[in-house]
CSV table of C-alpha atoms in Angstrom, one decimal:
chain,number,residue,atom,x,y,z
A,11,MET,CA,0.1,0.0,0.0
A,12,GLU,CA,3.7,2.7,0.9
A,13,PHE,CA,3.6,2.1,-2.6
A,14,LEU,CA,0.3,2.8,-4.4
A,15,LEU,CA,0.5,6.3,-2.5
A,16,SER,CA,4.5,7.1,-2.4
A,17,TYR,CA,4.8,6.5,-6.6
A,18,VAL,CA,2.5,8.1,-9.3
A,19,TYR,CA,2.9,6.3,-12.7
A,20,ILE,CA,2.6,8.4,-15.4
A,21,SER,CA,2.2,6.2,-17.7
A,22,SER,CA,-1.6,5.6,-16.7
A,23,PHE,CA,-2.1,9.3,-18.5
A,24,PRO,CA,-2.6,8.9,-22.1
A,25,THR,CA,0.0,11.1,-23.7
A,26,GLN,CA,2.5,11.9,-26.1
A,27,SER,CA,5.7,12.9,-24.4
A,28,ASN,CA,6.0,10.3,-21.7
A,29,HIS,CA,7.2,7.6,-24.2
A,30,LYS,CA,9.6,10.2,-26.4
A,31,ILE,CA,10.9,12.0,-23.2
A,32,SER,CA,12.1,8.0,-22.4
A,33,GLY,CA,10.1,5.3,-23.7
A,34,HIS,CA,8.8,3.5,-21.4
A,35,PRO,CA,7.3,4.3,-17.5
A,36,GLN,CA,8.7,6.5,-14.8
A,37,LYS,CA,8.0,6.6,-11.5
A,38,ILE,CA,7.2,9.9,-10.6
A,39,PRO,CA,7.1,10.5,-7.0
A,40,VAL,CA,4.3,11.9,-5.3
A,41,PHE,CA,5.7,14.8,-3.8
A,42,ILE,CA,7.4,15.8,-7.0
A,43,SER,CA,3.1,15.7,-9.0
A,44,THR,CA,2.1,17.7,-5.2
A,45,LEU,CA,5.7,20.3,-5.4
A,46,GLN,CA,4.5,20.9,-9.7
A,47,ARG,CA,1.6,21.7,-8.4
A,48,LEU,CA,1.9,24.7,-4.8
A,49,SER,CA,4.6,26.3,-7.5
A,50,SER,CA,2.1,26.5,-10.1
A,51,ILE,CA,-0.5,27.9,-7.6
A,52,ILE,CA,2.0,30.3,-6.4
A,53,LEU,CA,3.8,31.8,-9.5
A,54,SER,CA,1.1,32.2,-10.5
A,55,GLN,CA,-0.4,34.8,-7.8
A,56,GLY,CA,2.7,36.4,-7.7
A,57,LEU,CA,2.5,37.2,-11.5
A,58,SER,CA,-0.7,38.1,-10.2
A,59,LEU,CA,0.9,40.5,-7.7
A,60,LEU,CA,3.5,41.8,-10.1
A,61,SER,CA,1.7,42.3,-12.8
A,62,SER,CA,-2.2,44.0,-11.1
A,63,ALA,CA,0.7,45.8,-10.0
A,64,ALA,CA,2.6,47.4,-12.8
A,65,TYR,CA,-0.8,48.0,-14.6
A,66,LEU,CA,-2.4,49.7,-12.0
A,67,SER,CA,0.0,52.5,-10.8
A,68,SER,CA,0.3,53.3,-15.9
A,69,PRO,CA,-1.9,55.5,-17.0
A,70,ILE,CA,-3.6,52.4,-19.8
A,71,SER,CA,-5.5,51.4,-16.6
A,72,LEU,CA,-9.1,53.2,-15.2
A,73,GLN,CA,-7.3,54.5,-12.0
A,74,ALA,CA,-5.2,57.1,-13.7
A,75,GLU,CA,-8.1,60.1,-13.9
A,76,ARG,CA,-8.6,59.7,-10.1
A,77,ALA,CA,-4.8,59.6,-10.2
A,78,PRO,CA,-3.0,63.1,-8.5
A,79,PRO,CA,-2.2,65.4,-10.4
A,80,THR,CA,1.8,65.7,-9.5
A,81,ALA,CA,2.2,61.4,-10.3
A,82,VAL,CA,4.6,60.9,-12.2
A,83,LEU,CA,1.8,59.4,-15.4
A,84,SER,CA,3.2,56.8,-17.8
A,85,ASN,CA,3.5,53.3,-19.1
A,86,ARG,CA,7.4,52.2,-17.8
A,87,PRO,CA,6.5,49.8,-15.2
A,88,PHE,CA,3.6,48.6,-17.1
A,89,ALA,CA,6.5,48.8,-20.1
A,90,ILE,CA,9.4,46.5,-17.4
A,91,THR,CA,7.0,44.2,-16.9
A,92,PHE,CA,5.4,42.4,-19.3
A,93,PRO,CA,8.2,41.2,-21.1
A,94,ILE,CA,10.7,39.8,-17.6
A,95,VAL,CA,6.5,38.1,-17.2
A,96,VAL,CA,6.4,36.5,-20.3
A,97,VAL,CA,10.4,35.4,-20.6
A,98,LEU,CA,9.3,33.8,-17.1
A,99,HIS,CA,7.2,32.4,-17.8
A,100,LEU,CA,8.7,30.8,-21.7
A,101,LEU,CA,11.6,30.4,-20.3
A,102,LEU,CA,9.8,27.4,-16.8
A,103,SER,CA,8.3,25.8,-20.4
A,104,ILE,CA,11.4,25.9,-21.4
A,105,LEU,CA,12.0,23.3,-19.2
A,106,HIS,CA,9.0,21.3,-19.2
A,107,THR,CA,9.7,20.3,-22.9
A,108,PRO,CA,11.0,16.7,-24.0
A,109,LEU,CA,14.0,18.2,-25.5
A,110,VAL,CA,15.6,19.6,-21.8
A,111,LEU,CA,13.7,17.7,-19.5
A,112,PRO,CA,15.2,14.6,-20.1
A,113,ARG,CA,18.9,16.1,-19.6
A,114,ILE,CA,17.8,18.0,-16.5
A,115,GLY,CA,14.6,15.3,-14.9
A,116,LEU,CA,11.5,15.8,-13.7
A,117,HIS,CA,12.6,16.9,-9.8
A,118,THR,CA,15.0,20.1,-10.8
A,119,ALA,CA,12.5,21.3,-13.4
A,120,SER,CA,10.1,21.3,-10.0
A,121,TYR,CA,12.5,22.5,-7.7
A,122,VAL,CA,13.7,25.0,-9.9
A,123,GLY,CA,9.7,26.1,-10.6
A,124,LEU,CA,8.9,26.5,-6.7
A,125,ILE,CA,12.4,28.7,-6.6
A,126,VAL,CA,11.0,31.2,-9.0
A,127,GLY,CA,7.6,30.9,-8.0
A,128,LEU,CA,8.8,31.5,-4.8
A,129,GLY,CA,10.7,35.0,-6.4
A,130,CYS,CA,7.8,36.1,-7.5
A,131,MET,CA,5.4,35.8,-5.4
A,132,PHE,CA,7.9,37.5,-1.9
A,133,ALA,CA,8.5,40.2,-5.1
A,134,GLY,CA,5.4,40.8,-5.5
A,135,LEU,CA,3.7,41.5,-1.9
A,136,GLY,CA,6.5,43.4,-1.6
A,137,VAL,CA,5.3,45.9,-4.7
A,138,TRP,CA,2.8,45.8,-2.7
A,139,LYS,CA,3.8,47.2,0.2
A,140,ALA,CA,2.7,44.0,1.6
A,141,LEU,CA,6.3,43.3,3.6
A,142,TYR,CA,7.1,46.5,5.6
A,143,ASP,CA,4.9,45.9,7.9
A,144,TRP,CA,5.4,42.4,9.0
A,145,VAL,CA,9.5,43.5,8.9
A,146,GLY,CA,8.2,47.1,11.2
A,147,ASP,CA,7.3,44.5,14.0
A,148,PHE,CA,11.3,42.9,13.6
A,149,GLY,CA,12.6,46.1,14.0
A,150,GLY,CA,14.3,45.5,10.3
A,151,LEU,CA,12.9,48.9,9.3
């Protein structure tokens, strides 16, 4: 019973990429599939926080009419953030292609996705100033 709970057989999911990668069924620990799901949630939340902060600080949003007269109305934050988000998605998706995944392994691709996701999540929280009060409680700032 432990064996059934600790591994997921990829061959049970009929996809073309499983046979292209190795040609035989693979055993993937349940922890790795859980890690992939968790890292995708964290990555999407972090990139949403970054994208929405850049969007709302630029005049292309509807908030521009209510901006104070001293605000700098520039699309620069959005013009910088959007290509970075696209490149991050592209690089993380390239890790899962049949050309790269057999070389680095599924474990490495999952951990890289988690590290990038955590970085984006904390960057997004920092942009929204959600970390400042928490650091101030410890006497940091």
